Amino acid sequence: MFDFSKIEDVNSDYIITTLSACVKCHDSLNLKFFPGDAIPTDYQSLLRPLILARLLSSNPTKTSEYFLWYYSEVDFPRVPVDNSVKKVGDSTSNSYELDNIKNPSAVPLLRLGRNNPIMTIKRTLVITLLLAGMVLGSGHMAPAQDLDPDEVRGAIDGAIRYLKNTQKPNGSWEEVSGHPCGASSLCVLALLSAGLTKDDPAVNQAMSYLRKFSPEGSKTYTVALQTMAYAMADPQRDMLLIQKNVAWLEAAQIKGSGTPEYNGGWSYDISGGVPDNSNVQYAILGLYEAERAGAMVKPETWQAAKTYLENCQNRDGSWGYMEYNRPEGQLTMTSAGVANLIMINGILGGRSAFVRDGDIYCCQPDENPVEDRINRGLVWLTRRFTTWPGSWNYYYLYGIERVGRLSALRLIGVHDWFREGTQALLQKKGIVASYWKGEQGSETYDHIATAYALLFLAKGRRPILVSKGKYADDSGWSPHPNDLHHLTQFAERQWRLEMSWPIIDIRSATVDDLLQTPVLFLCGDKSLLSGTPQQRRQLADNLRGYIDRGGFIFAEANPEDDTFDAGFRQLMRDVFDNDPEYELRLLDVDHPVWSIEITIPVEQMRKLEGIDYGCRTSVVYVPPHRNLRTDSARPVPPSLSCLWELQRFHQRGEPYPEHVQEQIDAALGIGLNVLAYATGRSPRFKYEIPTTANQRLADHVNDRGNRIQVAMLDLQGNANSAPRAIPKLLDRLAREMKLPVDVRPIKITPDQDEIFDYPILFMHGRNAIELTDAQRDRLRRYIENGGFLFVNAICSSKPFTESFRREMATLFPNRKLTKLAPNDPLLTDACGGFNLPTLMLRTPQRIEGRRTEVVNVPIAPELEGVSFDGRWRVVLSPYDLSCALEEMSGSLQCQGYTQEDAFKLALNAILYAIEYF
């Protein structure tokens, strides 16, 4: 007898710890508690079988000898008295004995024998749940990313609060001597980069303050930072001020100096003198943001700055602070030099595509020596990369952010610059502080150090929209280097969201590397199938893993080129194991890629092929044009990437002929439609994407142990309609809820007796189904014997829903599908899940002449079920969960629950099934 009735401040963990040691040597337990009316909540939870199972599991050799009673009835003060639970003691206490059961059939509430597969699994479910340390009902989902999104968001929010709190009533911040409005410009620029708008009171006050300062008599730093703030806050209103500042910066650029090496640089003010690369950096930043906002900067200004930067680059690829004495390279100045050349190169543009006499020339040789200088600077930075150089640390991180983002590199060498820099900033700030402490020079001002830190976090976290796959060492994989840069800029303007586009070498990238991007773009005039057979197989496996985990491939062959085309088609066959279900097929004119964002004129449409995988088309391919092979008079259209390359966001010289601009506009529209379709216009911030998600999945698969197995019921191939739904659900349950589930995809058909090995089955479908008599018989026996079937209609398909209802009426003519009440245990936290009084239903809506939008409407959960003995054995959702579980809830063509609500509902279903076996 263990008497806890006289022990104060004891909780269930204490009780379990005490009893775990005793159960190793005892075949029965007597537990004495307080009188029934005064039983603490912790004691009640002890007697819930999940906790009891944890206790029993401390002796694995005896676990199989204990048989759990039907525990839905186990809750004080009423406990069933049968051969497994005996009431002992007097009337003033509740004392129970759990006997060592030798005969499972002696437990009347259990209809299945101990060795029945479903009950064996059930016993394992209950025991392993608590061995894993899951706290049911808490609703807490500990993120598994290497950067904690909540911590990063908290740091950004804290910095915003700090800057707002240190802002003066007139809208300014404490200024650095000799640089009026410079610090204030930097602080408001940081706030704008973090997502605040011109309508925010702090921003509005700051901009009113900045507009009081004319560039006359000012400094290079001040004018450049002020220009950047104007360009980001409200460029239309302040365009005259932006253009005025551009004129000042152009006038301040050194020209005609007695020292030619100084020409093209900037010093502290308009008087000239000796330039330094820090002032040069900020002058170029100001001019770059001005031109992005629509202002005009003279081409000769950019060319002179380019020449200056080339002249003062050291032989080893680095830059120092000043040109005249060729000092040793510095991290701060080399990051500035690399970023400056990238910006200037982007403004001046290359010659890989151009228009002459109304004709478009694509894939032109473009020998650009600037790229060699940029690469040499990157090599120098790679060798010396650090997140905390020891001086001017915050200033340096802001420069590194710019290098990483503008160079389209996720890694500088082997360093993930954003994650490593973020970790360094979080560690430096600490847990309690909301700001960063300044260290030297102008950074001794805390608000300046905090502004630089916020700029790194806010700009560096920008979502990745699309990545370009590198697959060769020459330029054949990227005939138009600025194509994605221009397409991303176009998307930024349309969605009013700043994004990035990195380059990924797919030859060495892992699945986890690929998963950093929602869309992988492949193009060129070379075959993707280089390397050894083993390397080709690894590439195919990685791409399949990428697609399985929600990735999207967008590919394009050059017009009339068969080299890339043949390689890509074979690669897709390898990726999908030559399964004829996953072949490239022509996309019809009703596919969303023709209208989801911008309606493409019929005359500008081109042949597009795709592979449908899961809830969407997961591969979109632009094959080569075949006109010259069919004697067609229609001219061969330029590639999409060529037309993206030609896009001008700032007019220089004569405008393109109308027929050229129409093609460019259509190409941008097709690209944007594909990206909107693939991402749902909601790409994730970098810190929200784990770097080892696929590896953790592999770890779960390898470490099977006693894990919950949830199988997918495959009928007429319907499991393939959303093959990622259950693996993603189970992976998330394992990662976030710490539920011991087997994340391997298990498919079973109602033609197999193995159906009885799985206590929980999921099923979904898009098309109507019809069971055979043998399938009906097996499924009926599975359900009658205690199995649980959870079903949902993909994209809320009515044909599937109606056909499933007919099958249930045939299987159970005397048991109708009944709507679940709002307070049903499956829809509450009764089984340890979530209270779900309402769920958010996503409904895409297309308005004529406008893009497709999604309307979220809160509704009461609509579930139907078939019950036995008051317990649901079949539950049907006519609204989609599976596409949301595939993380396609951003889809702009599928009606169903949101991703979070689908996950909660699926979790509740699993916990309900466990509770009521």
PDB file of C-alpha atoms in Angstrom, residues 541-789:
ATOM      1  CA  ASP A 541      16.959  11.172 -55.363  1.00  0.00           C
ATOM      2  CA  ASN A 542      17.625  14.640 -53.961  1.00  0.00           C
ATOM      3  CA  LEU A 543      15.152  16.254 -56.321  1.00  0.00           C
ATOM      4  CA  ARG A 544      12.552  13.617 -55.425  1.00  0.00           C
ATOM      5  CA  GLY A 545      13.161  14.301 -51.747  1.00  0.00           C
ATOM      6  CA  TYR A 546      12.790  18.003 -52.446  1.00  0.00           C
ATOM      7  CA  ILE A 547       9.470  17.518 -54.249  1.00  0.00           C
ATOM      8  CA  ASP A 548       8.261  15.063 -51.602  1.00  0.00           C
ATOM      9  CA  ARG A 549       8.845  17.741 -48.981  1.00  0.00           C
ATOM     10  CA  GLY A 550       6.893  20.371 -50.902  1.00  0.00           C
ATOM     11  CA  GLY A 551       9.458  21.716 -53.369  1.00  0.00           C
ATOM     12  CA  PHE A 552       8.578  22.994 -56.849  1.00  0.00           C
ATOM     13  CA  ILE A 553      10.645  22.799 -60.052  1.00  0.00           C
ATOM     14  CA  PHE A 554      10.322  25.453 -62.759  1.00  0.00           C
ATOM     15  CA  ALA A 555      12.448  24.688 -65.829  1.00  0.00           C
ATOM     16  CA  GLU A 556      12.992  26.116 -69.281  1.00  0.00           C
ATOM     17  CA  ALA A 557      14.885  24.968 -72.338  1.00  0.00           C
ATOM     18  CA  ASN A 558      16.317  27.441 -74.803  1.00  0.00           C
ATOM     19  CA  PRO A 559      14.195  27.737 -77.949  1.00  0.00           C
ATOM     20  CA  GLU A 560      15.023  25.058 -80.533  1.00  0.00           C
ATOM     21  CA  ASP A 561      17.622  23.428 -78.264  1.00  0.00           C
ATOM     22  CA  ASP A 562      17.411  19.692 -77.645  1.00  0.00           C
ATOM     23  CA  THR A 563      20.357  19.312 -75.273  1.00  0.00           C
ATOM     24  CA  PHE A 564      18.731  20.642 -72.115  1.00  0.00           C
ATOM     25  CA  ASP A 565      15.356  19.216 -73.165  1.00  0.00           C
ATOM     26  CA  ALA A 566      16.569  15.629 -73.495  1.00  0.00           C
ATOM     27  CA  GLY A 567      18.470  15.790 -70.224  1.00  0.00           C
ATOM     28  CA  PHE A 568      15.579  17.339 -68.285  1.00  0.00           C
ATOM     29  CA  ARG A 569      13.034  14.823 -69.540  1.00  0.00           C
ATOM     30  CA  GLN A 570      15.290  11.925 -68.595  1.00  0.00           C
ATOM     31  CA  LEU A 571      16.012  13.490 -65.202  1.00  0.00           C
ATOM     32  CA  MET A 572      12.269  13.734 -64.472  1.00  0.00           C
ATOM     33  CA  ARG A 573      11.845  10.077 -65.426  1.00  0.00           C
ATOM     34  CA  ASP A 574      14.644   9.243 -62.984  1.00  0.00           C
ATOM     35  CA  VAL A 575      13.120  11.438 -60.279  1.00  0.00           C
ATOM     36  CA  PHE A 576       9.761   9.681 -60.516  1.00  0.00           C
ATOM     37  CA  ASP A 577      11.170   6.190 -61.140  1.00  0.00           C
ATOM     38  CA  ASN A 578       9.688   5.960 -64.645  1.00  0.00           C
ATOM     39  CA  ASP A 579       6.176   5.961 -63.205  1.00  0.00           C
ATOM     40  CA  PRO A 580       3.853   6.756 -66.128  1.00  0.00           C
ATOM     41  CA  GLU A 581       1.517   8.568 -63.737  1.00  0.00           C
ATOM     42  CA  TYR A 582       4.170  11.257 -63.362  1.00  0.00           C
ATOM     43  CA  GLU A 583       5.000  12.153 -66.938  1.00  0.00           C
ATOM     44  CA  LEU A 584       5.317  15.626 -68.380  1.00  0.00           C
ATOM     45  CA  ARG A 585       1.968  16.558 -69.910  1.00  0.00           C
ATOM     46  CA  LEU A 586       0.703  19.661 -71.646  1.00  0.00           C
ATOM     47  CA  LEU A 587      -0.983  22.141 -69.293  1.00  0.00           C
ATOM     48  CA  ASP A 588      -4.404  23.145 -70.560  1.00  0.00           C
ATOM     49  CA  VAL A 589      -5.574  26.724 -70.979  1.00  0.00           C
ATOM     50  CA  ASP A 590      -7.569  26.565 -67.742  1.00  0.00           C
ATOM     51  CA  HIS A 591      -4.522  25.918 -65.585  1.00  0.00           C
ATOM     52  CA  PRO A 592      -3.942  28.648 -62.953  1.00  0.00           C
ATOM     53  CA  VAL A 593      -0.498  29.499 -64.333  1.00  0.00           C
ATOM     54  CA  TRP A 594      -2.248  31.359 -67.152  1.00  0.00           C
ATOM     55  CA  SER A 595      -4.318  33.650 -64.953  1.00  0.00           C
ATOM     56  CA  ILE A 596      -3.745  33.264 -61.208  1.00  0.00           C
ATOM     57  CA  GLU A 597      -1.910  36.592 -60.960  1.00  0.00           C
ATOM     58  CA  ILE A 598      -1.905  38.208 -64.398  1.00  0.00           C
ATOM     59  CA  THR A 599      -4.108  37.084 -67.280  1.00  0.00           C
ATOM     60  CA  ILE A 600      -1.835  36.204 -70.189  1.00  0.00           C
ATOM     61  CA  PRO A 601      -3.104  37.285 -73.628  1.00  0.00           C
ATOM     62  CA  VAL A 602      -3.851  34.320 -75.882  1.00  0.00           C
ATOM     63  CA  GLU A 603      -1.356  35.487 -78.490  1.00  0.00           C
ATOM     64  CA  GLN A 604       1.418  35.501 -75.845  1.00  0.00           C
ATOM     65  CA  MET A 605       0.739  31.989 -74.539  1.00  0.00           C
ATOM     66  CA  ARG A 606       3.337  29.353 -75.208  1.00  0.00           C
ATOM     67  CA  LYS A 607       3.582  25.616 -74.722  1.00  0.00           C
ATOM     68  CA  LEU A 608       3.894  24.651 -71.042  1.00  0.00           C
ATOM     69  CA  GLU A 609       4.147  21.135 -69.673  1.00  0.00           C
ATOM     70  CA  GLY A 610       3.828  19.920 -66.115  1.00  0.00           C
ATOM     71  CA  ILE A 611       3.848  16.993 -63.709  1.00  0.00           C
ATOM     72  CA  ASP A 612       0.975  16.722 -61.254  1.00  0.00           C
ATOM     73  CA  TYR A 613       2.214  15.413 -57.929  1.00  0.00           C
ATOM     74  CA  GLY A 614       0.114  15.631 -54.806  1.00  0.00           C
ATOM     75  CA  CYS A 615      -2.343  18.473 -54.535  1.00  0.00           C
ATOM     76  CA  ARG A 616      -0.853  20.510 -57.335  1.00  0.00           C
ATOM     77  CA  THR A 617       1.328  20.601 -60.392  1.00  0.00           C
ATOM     78  CA  SER A 618       4.815  20.321 -58.847  1.00  0.00           C
ATOM     79  CA  VAL A 619       6.876  20.647 -62.032  1.00  0.00           C
ATOM     80  CA  VAL A 620       6.306  23.284 -64.726  1.00  0.00           C
ATOM     81  CA  TYR A 621       8.449  23.068 -67.856  1.00  0.00           C
ATOM     82  CA  VAL A 622       8.846  25.332 -70.887  1.00  0.00           C
ATOM     83  CA  PRO A 623      10.002  23.003 -73.673  1.00  0.00           C
ATOM     84  CA  PRO A 624      11.948  24.187 -76.744  1.00  0.00           C
ATOM     85  CA  HIS A 625      10.062  25.732 -79.625  1.00  0.00           C
ATOM     86  CA  ARG A 626       9.723  23.536 -82.732  1.00  0.00           C
ATOM     87  CA  ASN A 627       8.782  26.008 -85.448  1.00  0.00           C
ATOM     88  CA  LEU A 628      11.770  25.339 -87.703  1.00  0.00           C
ATOM     89  CA  ARG A 629      10.920  21.646 -87.637  1.00  0.00           C
ATOM     90  CA  THR A 630       7.277  22.150 -88.676  1.00  0.00           C
ATOM     91  CA  ASP A 631       7.586  24.801 -91.404  1.00  0.00           C
ATOM     92  CA  SER A 632       5.499  27.162 -89.292  1.00  0.00           C
ATOM     93  CA  ALA A 633       5.608  30.804 -90.289  1.00  0.00           C
ATOM     94  CA  ARG A 634       5.232  31.977 -86.708  1.00  0.00           C
ATOM     95  CA  PRO A 635       8.546  33.334 -85.370  1.00  0.00           C
ATOM     96  CA  VAL A 636      10.279  31.523 -82.546  1.00  0.00           C
ATOM     97  CA  PRO A 637       9.529  33.381 -79.291  1.00  0.00           C
ATOM     98  CA  PRO A 638      12.466  34.278 -77.092  1.00  0.00           C
ATOM     99  CA  SER A 639      12.909  32.295 -73.907  1.00  0.00           C
ATOM    100  CA  LEU A 640      11.237  33.579 -70.757  1.00  0.00           C
ATOM    101  CA  SER A 641      14.627  34.074 -69.111  1.00  0.00           C
ATOM    102  CA  CYS A 642      15.811  36.189 -72.045  1.00  0.00           C
ATOM    103  CA  LEU A 643      12.751  38.417 -71.773  1.00  0.00           C
ATOM    104  CA  TRP A 644      13.187  38.699 -67.992  1.00  0.00           C
ATOM    105  CA  GLU A 645      16.779  39.771 -68.627  1.00  0.00           C
ATOM    106  CA  LEU A 646      15.599  42.540 -70.949  1.00  0.00           C
ATOM    107  CA  GLN A 647      13.214  44.082 -68.418  1.00  0.00           C
ATOM    108  CA  ARG A 648      14.064  47.696 -67.556  1.00  0.00           C
ATOM    109  CA  PHE A 649      12.774  49.073 -64.296  1.00  0.00           C
ATOM    110  CA  HIS A 650      14.362  52.455 -65.034  1.00  0.00           C
ATOM    111  CA  GLN A 651      14.235  53.921 -68.498  1.00  0.00           C
ATOM    112  CA  ARG A 652      17.636  54.451 -70.119  1.00  0.00           C
ATOM    113  CA  GLY A 653      17.800  55.506 -73.711  1.00  0.00           C
ATOM    114  CA  GLU A 654      15.015  54.801 -76.178  1.00  0.00           C
ATOM    115  CA  PRO A 655      12.095  52.677 -75.006  1.00  0.00           C
ATOM    116  CA  TYR A 656      11.623  49.213 -76.465  1.00  0.00           C
ATOM    117  CA  PRO A 657       9.317  48.843 -79.479  1.00  0.00           C
ATOM    118  CA  GLU A 658       5.772  48.028 -78.446  1.00  0.00           C
ATOM    119  CA  HIS A 659       5.860  44.439 -79.716  1.00  0.00           C
ATOM    120  CA  VAL A 660       9.030  43.801 -77.666  1.00  0.00           C
ATOM    121  CA  GLN A 661       7.605  45.275 -74.482  1.00  0.00           C
ATOM    122  CA  GLU A 662       4.443  43.213 -74.904  1.00  0.00           C
ATOM    123  CA  GLN A 663       6.519  40.038 -74.993  1.00  0.00           C
ATOM    124  CA  ILE A 664       8.487  41.128 -71.920  1.00  0.00           C
ATOM    125  CA  ASP A 665       5.299  41.926 -70.015  1.00  0.00           C
ATOM    126  CA  ALA A 666       3.788  38.558 -70.885  1.00  0.00           C
ATOM    127  CA  ALA A 667       6.966  36.714 -69.890  1.00  0.00           C
ATOM    128  CA  LEU A 668       7.031  38.488 -66.533  1.00  0.00           C
ATOM    129  CA  GLY A 669       3.347  37.623 -66.125  1.00  0.00           C
ATOM    130  CA  ILE A 670       3.926  33.922 -66.809  1.00  0.00           C
ATOM    131  CA  GLY A 671       6.875  33.862 -64.405  1.00  0.00           C
ATOM    132  CA  LEU A 672       4.907  35.642 -61.706  1.00  0.00           C
ATOM    133  CA  ASN A 673       1.922  33.325 -62.185  1.00  0.00           C
ATOM    134  CA  VAL A 674       4.104  30.251 -61.746  1.00  0.00           C
ATOM    135  CA  LEU A 675       5.714  31.696 -58.609  1.00  0.00           C
ATOM    136  CA  ALA A 676       2.335  32.720 -57.174  1.00  0.00           C
ATOM    137  CA  TYR A 677       0.969  29.236 -57.887  1.00  0.00           C
ATOM    138  CA  ALA A 678       4.003  27.557 -56.300  1.00  0.00           C
ATOM    139  CA  THR A 679       4.222  29.741 -53.184  1.00  0.00           C
ATOM    140  CA  GLY A 680       0.706  31.022 -52.632  1.00  0.00           C
ATOM    141  CA  ARG A 681       2.337  34.465 -52.440  1.00  0.00           C
ATOM    142  CA  SER A 682       3.570  33.573 -48.971  1.00  0.00           C
ATOM    143  CA  PRO A 683       7.247  32.492 -49.020  1.00  0.00           C
ATOM    144  CA  ARG A 684       8.648  32.020 -45.532  1.00  0.00           C
ATOM    145  CA  PHE A 685      11.255  34.124 -43.756  1.00  0.00           C
ATOM    146  CA  LYS A 686      14.667  32.477 -43.637  1.00  0.00           C
ATOM    147  CA  TYR A 687      14.570  31.898 -39.890  1.00  0.00           C
ATOM    148  CA  GLU A 688      11.322  29.957 -40.300  1.00  0.00           C
ATOM    149  CA  ILE A 689      12.971  27.291 -42.469  1.00  0.00           C
ATOM    150  CA  PRO A 690      14.933  24.552 -40.670  1.00  0.00           C
ATOM    151  CA  THR A 691      18.288  23.670 -42.176  1.00  0.00           C
ATOM    152  CA  THR A 692      18.097  19.970 -41.328  1.00  0.00           C
ATOM    153  CA  ALA A 693      14.410  19.106 -41.725  1.00  0.00           C
ATOM    154  CA  ASN A 694      15.035  16.211 -44.094  1.00  0.00           C
ATOM    155  CA  GLN A 695      17.864  14.825 -41.954  1.00  0.00           C
ATOM    156  CA  ARG A 696      15.625  14.879 -38.895  1.00  0.00           C
ATOM    157  CA  LEU A 697      13.037  12.996 -40.923  1.00  0.00           C
ATOM    158  CA  ALA A 698      15.661  10.405 -41.800  1.00  0.00           C
ATOM    159  CA  ASP A 699      16.571  10.125 -38.113  1.00  0.00           C
ATOM    160  CA  HIS A 700      12.937   9.421 -37.275  1.00  0.00           C
ATOM    161  CA  VAL A 701      12.788   6.744 -39.942  1.00  0.00           C
ATOM    162  CA  ASN A 702      15.958   5.050 -38.725  1.00  0.00           C
ATOM    163  CA  ASP A 703      14.943   5.192 -35.082  1.00  0.00           C
ATOM    164  CA  ARG A 704      11.682   3.286 -35.330  1.00  0.00           C
ATOM    165  CA  GLY A 705      11.393   1.625 -31.941  1.00  0.00           C
ATOM    166  CA  ASN A 706       7.879   1.377 -30.551  1.00  0.00           C
ATOM    167  CA  ARG A 707       6.223   4.056 -32.620  1.00  0.00           C
ATOM    168  CA  ILE A 708       2.677   4.878 -33.618  1.00  0.00           C
ATOM    169  CA  GLN A 709       1.907   3.724 -37.133  1.00  0.00           C
ATOM    170  CA  VAL A 710      -0.743   5.552 -39.107  1.00  0.00           C
ATOM    171  CA  ALA A 711      -1.355   4.017 -42.507  1.00  0.00           C
ATOM    172  CA  MET A 712      -2.778   5.584 -45.645  1.00  0.00           C
ATOM    173  CA  LEU A 713      -5.713   3.671 -47.112  1.00  0.00           C
ATOM    174  CA  ASP A 714      -5.070   3.577 -50.841  1.00  0.00           C
ATOM    175  CA  LEU A 715      -8.079   2.977 -53.018  1.00  0.00           C
ATOM    176  CA  GLN A 716      -7.861   3.307 -56.795  1.00  0.00           C
ATOM    177  CA  GLY A 717      -4.646   5.333 -56.381  1.00  0.00           C
ATOM    178  CA  ASN A 718      -6.270   8.078 -54.298  1.00  0.00           C
ATOM    179  CA  ALA A 719      -3.327   8.077 -51.875  1.00  0.00           C
ATOM    180  CA  ASN A 720      -1.213   9.591 -54.649  1.00  0.00           C
ATOM    181  CA  SER A 721      -3.501  12.602 -54.791  1.00  0.00           C
ATOM    182  CA  ALA A 722      -1.713  13.979 -51.722  1.00  0.00           C
ATOM    183  CA  PRO A 723       1.198  11.610 -50.993  1.00  0.00           C
ATOM    184  CA  ARG A 724       2.967  14.085 -48.710  1.00  0.00           C
ATOM    185  CA  ALA A 725       0.020  14.713 -46.389  1.00  0.00           C
ATOM    186  CA  ILE A 726       0.487  11.900 -43.871  1.00  0.00           C
ATOM    187  CA  PRO A 727       4.322  11.915 -43.851  1.00  0.00           C
ATOM    188  CA  LYS A 728       4.289  15.672 -43.216  1.00  0.00           C
ATOM    189  CA  LEU A 729       1.642  15.327 -40.520  1.00  0.00           C
ATOM    190  CA  LEU A 730       3.547  12.584 -38.741  1.00  0.00           C
ATOM    191  CA  ASP A 731       6.860  14.402 -39.108  1.00  0.00           C
ATOM    192  CA  ARG A 732       5.347  17.494 -37.507  1.00  0.00           C
ATOM    193  CA  LEU A 733       3.820  15.419 -34.713  1.00  0.00           C
ATOM    194  CA  ALA A 734       7.262  13.962 -34.039  1.00  0.00           C
ATOM    195  CA  ARG A 735       9.113  17.289 -34.228  1.00  0.00           C
ATOM    196  CA  GLU A 736       6.749  19.660 -32.494  1.00  0.00           C
ATOM    197  CA  MET A 737       4.486  17.547 -30.328  1.00  0.00           C
ATOM    198  CA  LYS A 738       7.195  14.985 -29.483  1.00  0.00           C
ATOM    199  CA  LEU A 739       4.737  12.238 -30.342  1.00  0.00           C
ATOM    200  CA  PRO A 740       6.526   8.918 -31.026  1.00  0.00           C
ATOM    201  CA  VAL A 741       5.219   8.270 -34.503  1.00  0.00           C
ATOM    202  CA  ASP A 742       6.659   6.294 -37.377  1.00  0.00           C
ATOM    203  CA  VAL A 743       7.088   8.876 -40.114  1.00  0.00           C
ATOM    204  CA  ARG A 744       7.612   6.320 -42.863  1.00  0.00           C
ATOM    205  CA  PRO A 745       4.867   6.516 -45.505  1.00  0.00           C
ATOM    206  CA  ILE A 746       2.762   3.369 -45.168  1.00  0.00           C
ATOM    207  CA  LYS A 747       0.192   2.614 -47.855  1.00  0.00           C
ATOM    208  CA  ILE A 748      -2.272  -0.216 -47.537  1.00  0.00           C
ATOM    209  CA  THR A 749      -5.244  -1.249 -49.675  1.00  0.00           C
ATOM    210  CA  PRO A 750      -8.554  -2.767 -48.529  1.00  0.00           C
ATOM    211  CA  ASP A 751      -7.552  -5.851 -50.546  1.00  0.00           C
ATOM    212  CA  GLN A 752      -4.958  -6.806 -47.909  1.00  0.00           C
ATOM    213  CA  ASP A 753      -5.423  -8.485 -44.553  1.00  0.00           C
ATOM    214  CA  GLU A 754      -2.580  -6.277 -43.294  1.00  0.00           C
ATOM    215  CA  ILE A 755      -5.222  -3.602 -42.891  1.00  0.00           C
ATOM    216  CA  PHE A 756      -5.884  -5.104 -39.458  1.00  0.00           C
ATOM    217  CA  ASP A 757      -2.325  -4.326 -38.335  1.00  0.00           C
ATOM    218  CA  TYR A 758      -2.987  -0.602 -38.218  1.00  0.00           C
ATOM    219  CA  PRO A 759      -5.346   0.870 -35.604  1.00  0.00           C
ATOM    220  CA  ILE A 760      -5.585   4.217 -37.432  1.00  0.00           C
ATOM    221  CA  LEU A 761      -6.172   4.693 -41.146  1.00  0.00           C
ATOM    222  CA  PHE A 762      -6.299   7.929 -43.079  1.00  0.00           C
ATOM    223  CA  MET A 763      -7.961   8.206 -46.450  1.00  0.00           C
ATOM    224  CA  HIS A 764      -8.458  11.022 -48.915  1.00  0.00           C
ATOM    225  CA  GLY A 765      -9.484  11.433 -52.497  1.00  0.00           C
ATOM    226  CA  ARG A 766     -10.310  13.819 -55.287  1.00  0.00           C
ATOM    227  CA  ASN A 767     -12.403  11.574 -57.530  1.00  0.00           C
ATOM    228  CA  ALA A 768     -15.392   9.335 -56.937  1.00  0.00           C
ATOM    229  CA  ILE A 769     -14.638   5.871 -55.530  1.00  0.00           C
ATOM    230  CA  GLU A 770     -16.323   2.489 -55.666  1.00  0.00           C
ATOM    231  CA  LEU A 771     -15.386  -0.506 -53.522  1.00  0.00           C
ATOM    232  CA  THR A 772     -15.587  -4.140 -54.574  1.00  0.00           C
ATOM    233  CA  ASP A 773     -17.578  -6.563 -52.448  1.00  0.00           C
ATOM    234  CA  ALA A 774     -14.384  -8.073 -51.029  1.00  0.00           C
ATOM    235  CA  GLN A 775     -13.042  -4.626 -50.139  1.00  0.00           C
ATOM    236  CA  ARG A 776     -16.319  -3.701 -48.474  1.00  0.00           C
ATOM    237  CA  ASP A 777     -16.268  -6.860 -46.380  1.00  0.00           C
ATOM    238  CA  ARG A 778     -12.713  -6.334 -45.191  1.00  0.00           C
ATOM    239  CA  LEU A 779     -13.245  -2.651 -44.400  1.00  0.00           C
ATOM    240  CA  ARG A 780     -16.484  -3.448 -42.552  1.00  0.00           C
ATOM    241  CA  ARG A 781     -14.724  -6.025 -40.358  1.00  0.00           C
ATOM    242  CA  TYR A 782     -11.870  -3.602 -39.714  1.00  0.00           C
ATOM    243  CA  ILE A 783     -14.254  -0.918 -38.466  1.00  0.00           C
ATOM    244  CA  GLU A 784     -16.464  -3.283 -36.470  1.00  0.00           C
ATOM    245  CA  ASN A 785     -13.412  -4.756 -34.728  1.00  0.00           C
ATOM    246  CA  GLY A 786     -12.300  -1.385 -33.431  1.00  0.00           C
ATOM    247  CA  GLY A 787     -10.283   0.247 -36.230  1.00  0.00           C
ATOM    248  CA  PHE A 788     -10.521   3.989 -36.809  1.00  0.00           C
ATOM    249  CA  LEU A 789     -10.833   5.556 -40.281  1.00  0.00           C
TER     250      LEU A 789
END
